[in-house]
Amino acid sequence: MELRKDPITRSWVITGDDVIEPAPRSQACRFCGPAAEPAQVIANLPGVDGSAWSARSVVHPNALYHIEGETTRRGDGLYDRMRSIGAHEVLLENPRHDGHLWNASAIEVSQFLRLAALRIQDLKRDSRLKYISLFKDHGAGAGQEFEHPTSQLTATTFVPRRVLYELRAGRDYFETKERCVFCDILAQEERQNLRILEIRGDYLAFCPYAPRVPYETWIMPRSHESSFERTGSSRVGNVADLATLLRFTLQRIRTVTEVFHLVLHTSPNSQHPSKTLGYWKTLDDDYHWHIEILPVLAAKARSYTFKEIYYSPVTSETAVKRLREAKI
Ligand SMILES: [Zn+2]
Ligand SMILES: [Zn+2]
Ligand SMILES: [Zn+2]
């Protein structure tokens, strides 16, 4: 596997001919039960009810990124390429095979969020790694890989394109207004109360003004914070609110579709200051972490085929109304 840079969009892609095709999903679980296979455990959080662990991180069995070695970035004519240095982990959200983020207890979901925060903090200590992504693909239509309730984490030597757009936009907005664009969005959403799904303590779930897919929902802290991993560890009392809000939001979305992508957007590794990008000085003030949930509606598959201009047949105002009224 290697990384190649698209010279037009400046985004990196991972490619190679030695890709291990994911085995067809079977009912047997590789993480629990009689068919469980030994996994390389990276971290465990203690169990909450006497069980051995509550959330666990393991090395991805077919990791796309590997931690050993140098990136050895090099030119190839006008192109750029580098080795796929990084980390690829599977986060087991719960020891129970049916312990999903929407039906597990708030304490269990809190433990998962704490584990995610700890893993991100730990990987950020490696200055080679610029960005840590946490994501979950649920349902066959979203590319779900394992039967067990899992999320995945990748640590990469580059910042993914979507996050780069957000970082640049946050920096540009801050340059002219000296305010965080995400904080301003939250303030307007709270004032207008047209697209807010639910508020729990310091956390808010809402449907963004310009959705990319129907029922797109974001979860954000209401007070400014650029890094999710800091919230997870220092403001311990609030993690329960975040866990509860995440549970309820997923329950609501599941009344519309069981298939979704979830991604956490947090600040990049500030141990890796970039000279070519100027956003690092104000990064803590201009970026604001959030979770994006992108439901996949089979009947509306059309909206996913035109990736360049997103098309959503349901406005955020209608989406939030239906989700608010959902019986959960
Ligand atoms: Zn399982
Ligand atoms: Zn903010
Ligand atoms: Zn984002």
XYZ file of N, CA and C in Angstrom, residues 112-296:
555
model
N -16.719 3.969 26.002
C -16.247 3.947 24.616
C -15.686 5.325 24.223
N -16.387 6.393 24.580
C -15.928 7.742 24.234
C -14.604 8.052 24.933
N -14.458 7.583 26.188
C -13.202 7.808 26.906
C -12.050 7.056 26.240
N -12.335 5.827 25.815
C -11.291 5.055 25.133
C -10.855 5.775 23.853
N -11.835 6.261 23.089
C -11.518 6.968 21.845
C -10.627 8.169 22.155
N -10.969 8.920 23.205
C -10.181 10.102 23.583
C -8.754 9.698 23.965
N -8.630 8.624 24.736
C -7.301 8.173 25.165
C -6.456 7.724 23.985
N -7.069 7.013 23.051
C -6.317 6.548 21.884
C -5.842 7.732 21.037
N -6.705 8.733 20.868
C -6.326 9.902 20.062
C -5.188 10.638 20.747
N -5.307 10.827 22.077
C -4.231 11.499 22.823
C -2.917 10.754 22.649
N -2.980 9.442 22.780
C -1.768 8.633 22.701
C -1.136 8.738 21.313
N -1.939 8.604 20.263
C -1.396 8.640 18.903
C -0.856 10.030 18.553
N -1.438 11.067 19.150
C -0.957 12.428 18.875
C 0.437 12.677 19.450
N 0.900 11.787 20.330
C 2.260 11.951 20.871
C 3.317 11.614 19.811
N 2.905 10.925 18.769
C 3.811 10.578 17.675
C 3.780 11.733 16.667
N 4.883 12.506 16.625
C 4.847 13.730 15.819
C 4.798 13.450 14.319
N 5.023 12.203 13.904
C 4.909 11.880 12.475
C 3.436 11.906 12.040
N 2.540 11.662 13.000
C 1.130 11.501 12.671
C 0.408 12.841 12.744
N -0.137 13.267 11.615
C -0.751 14.592 11.555
C -2.207 14.576 11.978
N -2.879 13.470 11.731
C -4.315 13.487 11.991
C -4.822 12.118 12.427
N -5.735 12.108 13.401
C -6.351 10.871 13.865
C -7.839 10.938 13.523
N -8.313 9.973 12.744
C -9.732 9.911 12.367
C -10.424 8.809 13.147
N -11.608 9.095 13.644
C -12.437 8.071 14.267
C -13.729 8.001 13.455
N -14.089 6.801 13.018
C -15.301 6.694 12.213
C -15.983 5.360 12.440
N -17.245 5.326 12.061
C -18.033 4.105 12.179
C -18.906 3.994 10.942
N -18.851 2.853 10.284
C -19.719 2.588 9.139
C -20.661 1.485 9.565
N -21.952 1.787 9.621
C -22.894 0.765 10.076
C -23.874 0.386 8.982
N -23.990 -0.936 8.753
C -24.894 -1.438 7.733
C -24.145 -1.769 6.460
N -24.643 -2.789 5.756
C -23.949 -3.241 4.544
C -23.815 -2.085 3.547
N -24.841 -1.264 3.441
C -24.830 -0.156 2.491
C -23.846 0.945 2.861
N -23.266 0.856 4.067
C -22.290 1.859 4.493
C -20.892 1.267 4.538
N -20.759 -0.006 4.138
C -19.451 -0.643 4.141
C -19.032 -1.176 5.497
N -20.011 -1.605 6.313
C -19.674 -2.169 7.623
C -18.769 -3.385 7.439
N -17.701 -3.457 8.273
C -16.702 -4.501 8.094
C -16.862 -5.668 9.063
N -17.233 -5.358 10.312
C -17.326 -6.410 11.333
C -18.742 -6.478 11.891
N -19.121 -7.696 12.325
C -20.445 -7.863 12.914
C -20.507 -7.256 14.314
N -19.392 -7.324 15.040
C -19.367 -6.820 16.411
C -19.501 -5.289 16.413
N -20.110 -4.707 17.455
C -20.197 -3.237 17.503
C -18.800 -2.604 17.594
N -18.389 -1.987 16.509
C -17.035 -1.440 16.436
C -17.020 -0.080 15.738
N -16.019 0.689 16.086
C -15.654 1.872 15.317
C -14.215 1.649 14.878
N -13.712 2.497 14.007
C -12.319 2.347 13.597
C -11.600 3.674 13.748
N -10.304 3.552 13.869
C -9.483 4.738 14.070
C -8.282 4.615 13.134
N -8.008 5.676 12.391
C -6.785 5.690 11.584
C -5.968 6.918 11.957
N -4.664 6.721 12.052
C -3.747 7.835 12.285
C -2.919 7.952 11.021
N -2.898 9.152 10.429
C -2.257 9.313 9.128
C -1.236 10.443 9.139
N -0.322 10.400 8.181
C 0.718 11.429 8.079
C 0.220 12.628 7.268
N -1.079 12.643 6.996
C -1.683 13.777 6.274
C -3.058 14.033 6.886
N -3.587 15.236 6.616
C -4.924 15.583 7.102
C -5.921 15.265 5.998
N -6.986 14.495 6.293
C -7.964 14.174 5.254
C -8.582 15.446 4.654
N -8.979 15.337 3.390
C -9.408 16.502 2.634
C -10.552 17.289 3.283
N -11.568 16.575 3.720
C -12.729 17.257 4.300
C -12.325 18.081 5.544
N -11.450 17.494 6.356
C -10.997 18.193 7.566
C -10.148 19.407 7.181
N -9.338 19.219 6.141
C -8.506 20.323 5.654
C -9.383 21.501 5.218
N -10.468 21.202 4.507
C -11.406 22.259 4.098
C -11.943 22.990 5.323
N -12.321 22.200 6.336
C -12.888 22.799 7.548
C -11.860 23.659 8.275
N -10.627 23.149 8.342
C -9.575 23.901 9.035
C -9.313 25.225 8.333
N -9.247 25.170 7.002
C -8.987 26.391 6.237
C -10.140 27.373 6.393
N -11.384 26.837 6.344
C -12.556 27.709 6.473
C -12.590 28.337 7.866
N -12.269 27.529 8.892
C -12.257 28.036 10.262
C -11.228 29.137 10.431
N -10.057 28.924 9.845
C -8.983 29.917 9.940
C -9.376 31.214 9.214
N -9.939 31.082 7.995
C -10.312 32.267 7.218
C -11.374 33.094 7.944
N -12.362 32.421 8.515
C -13.440 33.103 9.233
C -12.868 33.837 10.441
N -11.964 33.152 11.135
C -11.360 33.734 12.335
C -10.517 34.958 11.985
N -9.853 34.896 10.835
C -8.999 36.005 10.415
C -9.788 37.296 10.269
N -10.999 37.195 9.711
C -11.780 38.415 9.494
C -12.638 38.766 10.712
N -13.193 37.753 11.399
C -14.154 38.067 12.474
C -13.604 37.866 13.883
N -12.473 37.195 13.991
C -11.909 36.861 15.300
C -12.885 36.064 16.156
N -13.677 35.240 15.472
C -14.583 34.355 16.193
C -14.538 32.985 15.524
N -14.935 31.969 16.287
C -14.997 30.608 15.750
C -16.279 30.460 14.942
N -16.160 29.988 13.693
C -17.337 29.871 12.826
C -18.326 28.852 13.398
N -17.802 27.821 14.045
C -18.687 26.791 14.610
C -19.467 27.350 15.797
N -18.807 28.170 16.618
C -19.500 28.811 17.743
C -20.596 29.733 17.214
N -20.300 30.446 16.118
C -21.303 31.337 15.546
C -22.486 30.548 14.983
N -22.194 29.402 14.368
C -23.277 28.544 13.860
C -24.157 28.096 15.031
N -23.519 27.636 16.109
C -24.271 27.173 17.284
C -25.142 28.291 17.852
N -24.564 29.497 17.937
C -25.306 30.628 18.499
C -26.549 30.915 17.658
N -26.376 30.911 16.328
C -27.528 31.184 15.457
C -28.560 30.061 15.537
N -28.093 28.806 15.570
C -29.025 27.679 15.657
C -29.823 27.744 16.963
N -29.145 28.083 18.059
C -29.852 28.162 19.342
C -30.850 29.320 19.335
N -30.460 30.431 18.670
C -31.342 31.598 18.605
C -32.571 31.296 17.755
N -32.352 30.682 16.584
C -33.470 30.435 15.662
C -34.303 29.222 16.064
N -33.659 28.233 16.670
C -34.318 26.988 17.082
C -35.159 26.354 15.967
N -34.603 26.280 14.786
C -35.303 25.667 13.650
C -34.762 24.274 13.348
N -33.496 24.045 13.674
C -32.845 22.802 13.268
C -32.217 22.056 14.439
N -32.543 22.457 15.666
C -31.960 21.780 16.835
C -32.751 20.523 17.147
N -32.028 19.426 17.281
C -32.656 18.147 17.573
C -32.793 17.986 19.078
N -31.724 18.230 19.799
C -31.748 18.020 21.247
C -30.536 18.679 21.883
N -30.719 19.135 23.114
C -29.604 19.703 23.896
C -29.480 18.886 25.173
N -28.247 18.476 25.486
C -27.961 17.764 26.735
C -26.782 18.440 27.388
N -27.008 19.158 28.463
C -25.899 19.824 29.141
C -25.128 20.698 28.161
N -23.841 20.421 27.997
C -23.003 21.233 27.128
C -23.005 20.743 25.676
N -23.849 19.792 25.334
C -23.818 19.224 23.983
C -25.129 19.446 23.253
N -24.986 19.638 21.950
C -26.143 19.950 21.127
C -26.118 19.094 19.853
N -27.273 18.556 19.469
C -27.399 17.837 18.201
C -28.303 18.657 17.298
N -27.883 18.850 16.060
C -28.723 19.609 15.130
C -28.504 19.127 13.707
N -29.468 19.461 12.837
C -29.339 19.145 11.414
C -28.740 20.378 10.734
N -27.585 20.244 10.072
C -26.920 21.428 9.514
C -27.749 22.089 8.408
N -27.582 23.396 8.285
C -28.353 24.232 7.346
C -28.298 23.710 5.915
N -27.104 23.292 5.462
C -26.930 22.799 4.086
C -26.494 21.337 4.128
N -27.452 20.416 4.296
C -27.079 19.005 4.481
C -26.558 18.380 3.197
N -25.620 17.441 3.339
C -25.128 16.707 2.180
C -26.002 15.518 1.873
N -26.639 14.979 2.921
C -27.564 13.848 2.757
C -28.767 14.100 3.656
N -29.933 13.484 3.342
C -31.102 13.671 4.197
C -30.820 13.208 5.626
N -31.279 13.967 6.586
C -31.158 13.649 8.017
C -29.713 13.725 8.532
N -28.836 14.377 7.779
C -27.484 14.593 8.302
C -27.601 15.311 9.652
N -26.855 14.838 10.636
C -26.941 15.401 11.985
C -25.535 15.587 12.550
N -25.319 16.720 13.221
C -24.035 16.980 13.870
C -24.233 17.076 15.379
N -23.231 16.624 16.105
C -23.220 16.785 17.563
C -21.982 17.605 17.910
N -22.168 18.646 18.719
C -21.058 19.564 19.053
C -21.132 19.966 20.514
N -19.964 20.283 21.095
C -20.009 20.907 22.420
C -20.460 22.358 22.254
N -21.285 22.862 23.195
C -21.804 24.227 23.079
C -20.765 25.251 23.491
N -19.842 24.871 24.354
C -18.756 25.808 24.664
C -17.538 25.433 23.820
N -16.784 26.431 23.449
C -15.729 26.224 22.465
C -14.664 25.227 22.921
N -14.345 24.286 22.048
C -13.284 23.311 22.315
C -12.829 22.746 20.982
N -11.534 22.868 20.688
C -11.049 22.410 19.384
C -10.806 20.901 19.352
N -10.510 20.312 20.527
C -10.084 18.910 20.534
C -11.018 18.026 21.347
N -11.597 17.056 20.685
C -12.482 16.101 21.353
C -11.754 15.387 22.480
N -10.491 15.004 22.233
C -9.787 14.171 23.206
C -9.563 14.893 24.528
N -9.511 16.229 24.497
C -9.390 17.002 25.740
C -10.699 16.945 26.518
N -11.797 17.097 25.809
C -13.112 17.038 26.442
C -13.287 15.700 27.139
N -12.895 14.656 26.442
C -13.100 13.317 26.963
C -12.398 13.079 28.273
N -11.250 13.695 28.482
C -10.487 13.385 29.688
C -10.672 14.419 30.793
N -10.719 15.713 30.430
C -10.711 16.717 31.493
C -12.107 17.020 32.026
N -13.113 16.998 31.136
C -14.448 17.326 31.621
C -15.245 16.047 31.807
N -14.820 15.262 32.803
C -15.357 13.911 32.965
C -16.867 13.912 33.149
N -17.373 14.871 33.919
C -18.811 14.913 34.201
C -19.656 15.027 32.953
N -19.095 15.654 31.920
C -19.887 15.916 30.733
C -19.968 14.745 29.769
N -19.058 13.780 29.927
C -19.039 12.678 28.971
C -20.370 11.926 28.995
N -20.983 11.840 30.182
C -22.270 11.149 30.290
C -23.334 11.863 29.451
N -23.307 13.204 29.441
C -24.263 13.961 28.617
C -24.032 13.675 27.138
N -22.756 13.681 26.741
C -22.425 13.404 25.344
C -22.874 11.989 24.964
N -22.615 11.024 25.854
C -22.994 9.635 25.593
C -24.510 9.518 25.425
N -25.242 10.178 26.306
C -26.712 10.110 26.243
C -27.222 10.756 24.955
N -26.637 11.903 24.607
C -27.070 12.588 23.389
C -26.769 11.734 22.154
N -25.612 11.095 22.145
C -25.246 10.234 21.016
C -26.226 9.057 20.911
N -26.539 8.435 22.049
C -27.489 7.307 22.070
C -28.834 7.726 21.485
N -29.372 8.839 22.006
C -30.696 9.276 21.566
C -30.686 9.695 20.096
N -29.630 10.355 19.668
C -29.559 10.797 18.276
C -29.542 9.587 17.342
N -28.752 8.563 17.697
C -28.711 7.366 16.850
C -30.067 6.635 16.886
N -30.708 6.628 18.042
C -32.046 6.017 18.121
C -33.008 6.734 17.173
N -32.935 8.057 17.175
C -33.820 8.831 16.293
C -33.517 8.527 14.825
N -32.241 8.540 14.471
C -31.867 8.307 13.075
C -32.282 6.904 12.645
N -32.200 5.952 13.568
C -32.576 4.582 13.234
C -34.067 4.414 12.971
N -34.886 5.416 13.307
C -36.298 5.344 12.917
C -36.448 5.661 11.423
N -35.407 6.237 10.836
C -35.429 6.574 9.407
C -34.647 5.526 8.608
N -33.444 5.175 9.093
C -32.609 4.173 8.428
C -31.650 3.555 9.440
N -31.324 2.288 9.221
C -30.368 1.633 10.107
C -28.937 1.813 9.605
N -28.794 2.352 8.407
C -27.474 2.449 7.780
C -26.948 3.883 7.912
N -25.736 4.011 8.401
C -25.195 5.366 8.548
C -23.674 5.337 8.616
N -23.080 6.496 8.319
C -21.663 6.750 8.581
C -21.603 7.734 9.738
N -20.640 7.516 10.623
C -20.415 8.473 11.712
C -18.931 8.816 11.683
N -18.621 10.102 11.803
C -17.203 10.483 11.807
C -16.972 11.591 12.823
N -15.869 11.487 13.530
C -15.482 12.522 14.491
C -14.473 13.440 13.817
N -14.707 14.737 13.887
C -13.735 15.706 13.387
C -13.150 16.459 14.570
N -11.871 16.272 14.799
C -11.184 16.955 15.894
C -9.956 17.657 15.336
N -9.260 18.422 16.165
C -8.122 19.200 15.661
C -6.982 18.265 15.235
N -6.167 18.694 14.274
C -5.017 17.871 13.872
C -3.934 17.905 14.946
N -2.884 17.168 14.721
C -1.793 17.098 15.694
C -0.982 18.384 15.669
N -1.077 19.188 16.721
C -0.372 20.476 16.728
C 1.116 20.293 17.019
N 1.527 19.060 17.320
C 2.959 18.771 17.467
C 3.647 18.768 16.109
N 2.830 18.877 15.070
C 3.372 18.783 13.721
C 3.087 20.085 12.990
N 3.696 21.199 13.440
C 3.374 22.484 12.829
C 3.805 22.522 11.364
N 2.931 23.007 10.548
C 3.210 23.052 9.116
C 3.566 24.481 8.708
N 4.623 24.626 7.944
C 5.036 25.959 7.512
C 4.184 26.452 6.359
N 3.694 25.511 5.560
C 2.955 25.938 4.381
C 1.521 26.342 4.728
N 1.002 25.834 5.860
C -0.359 26.180 6.246
C -0.279 27.065 7.483
N -0.971 28.187 7.448
C -0.825 29.132 8.544
C -1.815 28.966 9.675
N -2.633 27.900 9.647
C -3.727 27.869 10.621
C -3.338 27.435 12.012
N -2.092 27.019 12.206
C -1.735 26.425 13.494
C -1.705 27.410 14.646
N -1.400 28.678 14.367
C -1.318 29.670 15.444
C -2.664 29.844 16.143
N -3.737 29.876 15.351
C -5.058 30.154 15.922
C -5.918 28.895 16.002
N -5.309 27.752 15.725
C -6.058 26.502 15.636
C -6.980 26.263 16.830
N -6.462 26.478 18.033
C -7.262 26.217 19.229
C -8.475 27.130 19.324
N -8.378 28.310 18.691
C -9.487 29.264 18.747
C -10.429 29.131 17.554
N -9.902 28.666 16.397
C -10.750 28.698 15.200
C -11.361 27.353 14.818
N -10.906 26.269 15.440
C -11.515 24.965 15.119
C -12.336 24.469 16.304
N -13.336 23.660 16.043
C -14.314 23.258 17.056
C -14.711 21.817 16.728
N -14.407 20.890 17.613
C -14.653 19.481 17.274
C -16.147 19.195 17.157
N -16.479 18.168 16.386
C -17.881 17.763 16.226
C -17.953 16.345 15.690
N -19.112 15.751 15.857
C -19.394 14.433 15.286
C -20.388 14.656 14.152
N -20.120 14.056 12.987
C -21.061 14.137 11.870
C -21.677 12.767 11.663
N -22.986 12.707 11.573
C -23.661 11.439 11.268
C -24.331 11.608 9.912
N -23.971 10.720 8.980
C -24.499 10.774 7.615
C -25.318 9.519 7.358
N -26.648 9.615 7.519
C -27.490 8.439 7.277
C -27.467 8.063 5.798
N -27.646 6.785 5.522
C -27.701 6.298 4.140
C -29.121 5.805 3.884
